[in-house]
Amino acid sequence: MRLTVNGNPIDIDADPDMPLLWALRDLAGITGPKFGCGIAACGACTVLVDGTPVRSCALPVGMVEGDVVTIEGLAGADGLSVVQQAWLDEQVPQCGYCQAGQIVSAHALLEEIPDPTDDDIDNAMAGNLCRCGTYPRIRAAIKRAAAEKARTGA
Amino acid sequence: MTVLARLLTAAVIAVLAASPVHAQDAPAVDDDAIAVDREKGLAEWDGIVAVLSHPRCANCHVEDAYPRWSGPHYGATRLHAFNITRGEDGSGFGNAALRCASCHFSSNSSKLHGPPGAPLWHLAPAEMAWWQKSSAEICAQIKDPERNGARTLEDIAAHVRDDPLVGWGWNPGPGREPAPGSAEDTFRAIERWAAAGAPCPAG
């Protein structure tokens, strides 16, 4: 079957029931999305399918309808995305295992709500768990990214 | 029979009783037959409400914003984890960047505690609440076009039989008890209940 991942067509030979995460990591070598729980309960595997965040550990690859974007696909020719840069600026990660999923969800939130309130952030990010408890910095980074996007029109 | 219809029937009977000539032409009102139909209808309703109030259906027919989780592994019924709500827009499809469809795909996860799935996974509108509602309350809601999506009873029966998300209740994936019977059984029960006058139990 053929997937489009980060703008690139990828042909893979996979059982349609294989989770998208397995196809990305083991077959396509795209290892940004992480395995955490395997049952869509932690968010470490979050990728975008046609702009919507999905838990790739629970989505059978045969059900993927649309372009897949992983953390690797958020950066552009000019470098890191605004959200990625905000993550660095706020020094968000501690262990960093969840951050690929966190950043992908934050990116999707800002696409839909450019100037999110604290409640908007809580509502959007509650499915992305961080066992290091970096939530205050996650919130700060999202607000920083929102301000930067507003300033630059990114 | 509605209150208005009963009043009109009573008025007609009263008028006809005062006019013996015309009374011979009046349709007979068979109170025994009505009672039998009501009894049959209530028995059908008991089967229907057993489905509607089952956790596979009622957990997402809630009055507040929070879907529920329940089952043999959960102990008491609890709120869906991750602060999942019907959505700030009231749509029932969740919030920006955390829609129901972020985890609930078009079929069930094969993993225990993996996300169940069916097309267009979402919460029912708040006015269609069944969770912790009595049989009489659910019955009144089902018959109220203001609170049932402006559906006729025929529409409701077809909705139960044909909607894939409703049908999920009988195919809920590993570790979850299905709703009683089947979609087809429930469709037919609603038809029989409607034919019996769609009686509701006393509140």
Coordinates of C-alpha atoms in Angstrom, one line a residue:
Chain A
M1 CA 0.0 0.0 0.0
R2 CA 1.1 3.6 -0.5
L3 CA 1.1 6.3 2.2
T4 CA 2.0 9.9 1.9
V5 CA 4.2 10.8 4.9
N6 CA 5.6 14.3 5.3
G7 CA 4.9 15.0 1.7
N8 CA 6.7 11.9 0.4
P9 CA 5.0 8.9 -1.1
I10 CA 6.0 5.7 0.7
D11 CA 5.2 2.2 -0.5
I12 CA 5.0 -0.4 2.3
D13 CA 4.1 -4.0 2.4
A14 CA 2.0 -4.3 5.6
D15 CA -1.0 -6.2 7.0
P16 CA -3.8 -3.6 6.9
D17 CA -4.3 -4.2 10.6
M18 CA -0.8 -3.2 11.5
P19 CA -0.9 0.0 13.5
L20 CA 0.3 3.1 11.6
L21 CA 3.0 3.6 14.2
W22 CA 4.6 0.3 13.4
A23 CA 4.5 1.0 9.7
L24 CA 6.1 4.4 10.3
R25 CA 8.8 3.3 12.7
D26 CA 9.6 -0.2 11.5
L27 CA 8.9 -0.1 7.8
A28 CA 9.4 3.5 6.9
G29 CA 12.2 4.3 9.4
I30 CA 10.3 7.4 10.7
T31 CA 11.0 7.2 14.4
G32 CA 9.9 10.5 15.7
P33 CA 6.5 9.2 16.9
K34 CA 7.0 7.1 20.0
F35 CA 5.4 4.0 21.4
G36 CA 4.0 4.6 24.8
C37 CA 0.9 2.5 25.6
G38 CA -0.4 0.9 22.4
I39 CA -4.0 1.7 23.3
A40 CA -4.3 5.5 22.5
A41 CA -4.0 6.3 26.1
C42 CA -0.9 8.5 26.3
G43 CA -0.4 10.4 23.1
A44 CA 3.3 9.8 22.5
C45 CA 2.5 8.3 19.0
T46 CA 0.4 11.3 17.9
V47 CA 0.7 12.2 14.2
L48 CA -1.5 14.2 11.9
V49 CA -3.7 12.7 9.2
D50 CA -5.1 15.4 7.0
G51 CA -4.3 17.8 9.8
T52 CA -6.2 15.9 12.5
P53 CA -4.1 14.5 15.4
V54 CA -4.5 10.8 15.7
R55 CA -3.0 8.1 17.9
S56 CA -1.0 6.1 15.4
C57 CA -0.5 3.2 17.8
A58 CA -4.2 2.4 17.5
L59 CA -5.0 3.4 13.9
P60 CA -4.7 0.4 11.5
V61 CA -2.6 1.4 8.6
G62 CA -5.2 0.1 6.2
M63 CA -7.6 2.7 7.5
V64 CA -5.4 5.7 6.9
E65 CA -7.1 8.0 4.4
G66 CA -5.1 11.2 3.9
D67 CA -1.7 12.7 4.2
V68 CA 0.3 11.8 7.3
V69 CA 2.5 14.3 9.0
T70 CA 4.8 13.4 11.8
I71 CA 7.0 15.5 14.0
E72 CA 9.7 15.2 11.3
G73 CA 7.3 16.9 8.9
L74 CA 6.6 20.0 10.9
A75 CA 9.9 21.7 10.2
G76 CA 10.1 23.6 7.0
A77 CA 12.9 24.7 4.7
D78 CA 13.6 27.6 7.0
G79 CA 14.2 25.3 10.0
L80 CA 12.1 24.4 13.0
S81 CA 8.4 25.2 13.1
V82 CA 7.2 28.0 15.4
V83 CA 5.9 25.4 17.9
Q84 CA 9.2 23.5 17.8
Q85 CA 11.2 26.7 18.4
A86 CA 8.9 27.7 21.3
W87 CA 9.5 24.2 22.8
L88 CA 13.2 24.9 22.8
D89 CA 12.9 28.5 24.0
E90 CA 10.8 27.4 27.0
Q91 CA 13.0 24.4 27.6
V92 CA 9.9 22.2 27.8
P93 CA 11.2 18.6 27.8
Q94 CA 12.6 16.8 30.7
C95 CA 13.0 13.3 29.5
G96 CA 11.5 14.2 26.2
Y97 CA 9.8 11.0 25.3
C98 CA 6.3 12.5 24.9
Q99 CA 7.3 15.7 23.2
A100 CA 6.8 14.5 19.6
G101 CA 3.2 13.9 20.3
Q102 CA 2.9 17.0 22.5
I103 CA 4.2 19.2 19.7
V104 CA 2.1 17.6 17.0
S105 CA -1.1 18.2 19.1
A106 CA 0.0 21.8 20.0
H107 CA 0.6 22.4 16.3
A108 CA -3.0 21.2 15.5
L109 CA -4.4 23.3 18.3
L110 CA -2.8 26.5 17.0
E111 CA -4.0 25.7 13.4
E112 CA -7.6 25.7 14.7
I113 CA -7.4 28.2 17.6
P114 CA -4.6 30.7 16.9
D115 CA -4.9 32.4 20.3
P116 CA -5.9 29.6 22.7
T117 CA -7.0 30.3 26.3
D118 CA -5.8 28.1 29.2
D119 CA -9.0 26.1 28.9
D120 CA -8.5 25.6 25.2
I121 CA -5.0 24.3 25.9
D122 CA -6.2 22.0 28.6
N123 CA -9.0 20.7 26.4
A124 CA -6.6 20.0 23.5
M125 CA -3.6 18.6 25.3
A126 CA -5.3 16.5 28.0
G127 CA -4.7 13.3 25.9
N128 CA -1.0 13.9 25.7
L129 CA 0.5 12.7 29.0
C130 CA 3.8 13.8 30.4
R131 CA 5.1 11.7 33.2
C132 CA 7.8 14.4 34.0
G133 CA 5.0 16.8 34.7
T134 CA 6.1 19.6 32.3
Y135 CA 2.6 20.8 31.8
P136 CA 3.3 24.4 32.9
R137 CA 6.1 24.7 30.4
I138 CA 3.9 23.0 27.7
R139 CA 1.3 25.7 28.3
A140 CA 3.9 28.5 28.2
A141 CA 5.4 27.2 25.0
I142 CA 2.0 27.0 23.3
K143 CA 1.3 30.6 24.3
R144 CA 4.8 31.7 23.1
A145 CA 4.2 30.0 19.8
A146 CA 0.8 31.6 19.5
A147 CA 2.3 35.0 20.1
E148 CA 5.1 34.4 17.6
K149 CA 2.7 33.2 14.9
A150 CA 0.6 36.3 15.4
R151 CA 3.7 38.5 15.2
T152 CA 5.1 36.9 12.1
G153 CA 1.9 35.7 10.4
A154 CA 3.3 32.2 10.3
Chain B
M1 CA -53.5 8.4 23.4
T2 CA -52.9 12.1 24.2
V3 CA -54.8 14.0 26.8
L4 CA -56.4 16.0 24.1
A5 CA -57.5 12.9 22.3
R6 CA -58.9 11.4 25.5
L7 CA -60.9 14.6 26.2
L8 CA -62.3 14.6 22.7
T9 CA -63.2 11.0 22.9
A10 CA -64.9 11.6 26.2
A11 CA -66.8 14.6 24.8
V12 CA -67.9 12.5 21.7
I13 CA -69.1 9.7 24.0
A14 CA -71.0 12.2 26.2
V15 CA -72.7 13.8 23.1
L16 CA -73.6 10.4 21.7
A17 CA -74.9 9.1 25.0
A18 CA -77.3 12.0 25.0
S19 CA -78.5 11.1 21.5
P20 CA -79.4 7.4 21.4
V21 CA -80.3 7.4 17.7
H22 CA -76.8 8.4 16.7
A23 CA -75.1 6.4 19.4
Q24 CA -75.9 3.2 17.4
D25 CA -73.6 4.4 14.7
A26 CA -70.7 5.4 16.9
P27 CA -67.5 3.2 16.9
A28 CA -67.3 1.1 20.0
V29 CA -64.7 2.1 22.6
D30 CA -63.2 -1.1 23.8
D31 CA -61.5 -0.3 27.1
D32 CA -60.4 -3.9 27.5
A33 CA -58.6 -3.8 24.2
I34 CA -56.8 -0.5 25.0
A35 CA -55.7 -2.0 28.4
V36 CA -54.3 -5.1 26.6
D37 CA -52.5 -3.0 24.1
R38 CA -51.0 -0.8 26.9
E39 CA -49.9 -3.9 28.7
K40 CA -48.3 -5.3 25.6
G41 CA -46.7 -2.0 24.8
L42 CA -45.2 -1.6 28.3
A43 CA -43.7 -5.0 28.0
E44 CA -42.1 -4.0 24.7
W45 CA -40.9 -0.8 26.3
D46 CA -39.2 -2.7 29.1
G47 CA -37.1 -4.5 26.5
I48 CA -36.3 -1.3 24.6
V49 CA -35.3 0.7 27.7
A50 CA -33.0 -2.2 28.7
V51 CA -31.1 -1.4 25.6
L52 CA -31.2 2.4 25.8
S53 CA -30.1 2.4 29.5
H54 CA -27.4 -0.1 28.9
P55 CA -23.9 1.3 29.4
R56 CA -23.0 0.8 25.8
C57 CA -25.7 3.3 24.9
A58 CA -26.2 5.4 28.0
N59 CA -22.5 6.1 28.6
C60 CA -22.5 8.5 25.6
H61 CA -26.1 9.8 26.2
V62 CA -25.3 12.1 29.0
E63 CA -26.7 15.3 30.2
D64 CA -23.4 16.9 31.1
A65 CA -20.3 17.2 29.0
Y66 CA -18.5 14.0 30.0
P67 CA -18.8 10.6 28.3
R68 CA -18.6 7.7 30.8
W69 CA -16.5 4.6 31.1
S70 CA -17.8 1.4 32.7
G71 CA -17.3 -2.3 32.6
P72 CA -16.0 -5.2 34.6
H73 CA -12.5 -3.7 34.8
Y74 CA -13.6 -0.3 36.0
G75 CA -15.5 -0.9 39.2
A76 CA -17.9 2.0 39.4
T77 CA -18.8 4.0 36.3
R78 CA -16.3 6.8 35.8
L79 CA -15.7 9.8 33.7
H80 CA -13.8 9.2 30.4
A81 CA -10.2 9.8 31.1
F82 CA -8.2 12.7 29.5
N83 CA -10.8 15.4 30.4
I84 CA -12.7 14.4 27.2
T85 CA -15.8 16.5 26.8
R86 CA -18.5 17.0 24.2
G87 CA -16.6 20.1 23.0
E88 CA -16.7 23.8 23.5
D89 CA -18.7 24.1 20.3
G90 CA -21.4 21.7 21.7
S91 CA -21.0 19.4 18.7
G92 CA -20.4 16.2 20.7
F93 CA -17.3 15.6 18.6
G94 CA -14.8 16.9 21.2
N95 CA -12.4 19.8 21.3
A96 CA -9.9 21.4 18.9
A97 CA -6.9 19.0 18.6
L98 CA -8.6 16.4 20.7
R99 CA -11.6 15.2 18.7
C100 CA -13.3 11.9 19.4
A101 CA -11.8 10.8 16.1
S102 CA -8.2 11.3 17.4
C103 CA -8.6 7.9 19.1
H104 CA -11.9 6.4 18.0
F105 CA -11.6 5.2 14.4
S106 CA -14.1 3.4 12.2
S107 CA -13.7 0.0 13.9
N108 CA -12.8 -1.3 17.3
S109 CA -9.3 -1.7 18.6
S110 CA -8.5 -5.4 19.1
K111 CA -6.7 -4.6 22.3
L112 CA -8.3 -4.8 25.8
H113 CA -8.9 -1.1 26.8
G114 CA -8.0 0.0 23.3
P115 CA -10.3 2.6 21.9
P116 CA -13.7 1.3 20.6
G117 CA -14.6 2.5 17.1
A118 CA -17.4 3.2 14.7
P119 CA -18.0 5.8 12.1
L120 CA -18.7 9.3 13.4
W121 CA -18.0 8.6 17.0
H122 CA -19.5 11.3 19.2
L123 CA -21.7 12.1 22.1
A124 CA -25.4 12.3 21.7
P125 CA -26.9 15.8 22.2
A126 CA -27.5 16.6 25.9
E127 CA -31.2 16.7 25.5
M128 CA -31.2 13.0 24.6
A129 CA -29.7 12.1 28.0
W130 CA -30.3 8.5 29.2
W131 CA -27.5 8.1 31.7
Q132 CA -29.1 7.7 35.2
K133 CA -32.5 8.6 33.8
S134 CA -35.6 6.5 34.8
S135 CA -37.5 4.4 32.3
A136 CA -40.4 7.0 32.4
E137 CA -37.9 9.8 31.7
I138 CA -36.3 8.1 28.8
C139 CA -39.7 7.1 27.4
A140 CA -40.9 10.7 27.5
Q141 CA -37.7 11.9 25.8
I142 CA -37.9 9.4 23.1
K143 CA -41.4 10.5 22.2
D144 CA -40.7 14.2 22.4
P145 CA -39.8 15.7 19.0
E146 CA -38.2 18.6 20.8
R147 CA -35.7 16.2 22.4
N148 CA -35.4 13.3 19.9
G149 CA -34.1 15.1 16.9
A150 CA -37.6 15.7 15.5
R151 CA -37.9 12.0 14.7
T152 CA -41.1 10.0 14.4
L153 CA -41.2 6.6 16.2
E154 CA -40.7 5.1 12.8
D155 CA -37.6 7.2 12.3
I156 CA -36.3 6.2 15.7
A157 CA -36.8 2.5 14.9
A158 CA -34.9 2.9 11.6
H159 CA -32.1 4.9 13.3
V160 CA -31.6 2.1 15.8
R161 CA -31.5 -0.5 13.0
D162 CA -29.4 1.4 10.5
D163 CA -27.0 3.8 12.2
P164 CA -23.5 2.3 12.5
L165 CA -22.6 4.1 15.7
V166 CA -25.8 2.8 17.3
G167 CA -25.0 -0.7 16.0
W168 CA -21.7 -0.5 17.7
G169 CA -23.6 -1.1 21.0
W170 CA -24.0 -4.8 20.0
N171 CA -20.4 -5.1 18.7
P172 CA -18.4 -3.2 21.3
G173 CA -15.0 -4.8 21.1
P174 CA -13.0 -6.8 23.6
G175 CA -13.8 -6.6 27.3
R176 CA -17.1 -4.8 26.9
E177 CA -20.6 -6.3 27.5
P178 CA -22.8 -5.7 24.4
A179 CA -26.3 -4.2 24.7
P180 CA -29.0 -6.8 25.1
G181 CA -30.4 -8.5 22.0
S182 CA -29.6 -7.0 18.6
A183 CA -30.3 -3.9 16.5
E184 CA -32.9 -5.8 14.5
D185 CA -34.6 -7.1 17.7
T186 CA -34.7 -3.5 19.1
F187 CA -36.0 -2.2 15.7
R188 CA -38.9 -4.6 15.8
A189 CA -39.6 -4.0 19.5
I190 CA -39.9 -0.3 18.8
E191 CA -42.3 -1.0 16.0
R192 CA -44.4 -3.2 18.2
W193 CA -44.3 -0.7 21.0
A194 CA -45.4 2.1 18.6
A195 CA -48.2 -0.1 17.2
A196 CA -49.4 -0.6 20.8
G197 CA -49.7 3.1 21.3
A198 CA -46.2 3.7 22.6
P199 CA -47.2 3.7 26.2
C200 CA -44.8 5.0 28.8
P201 CA -44.5 3.7 32.4
A202 CA -45.8 5.9 35.2
G203 CA -43.1 8.3 36.4

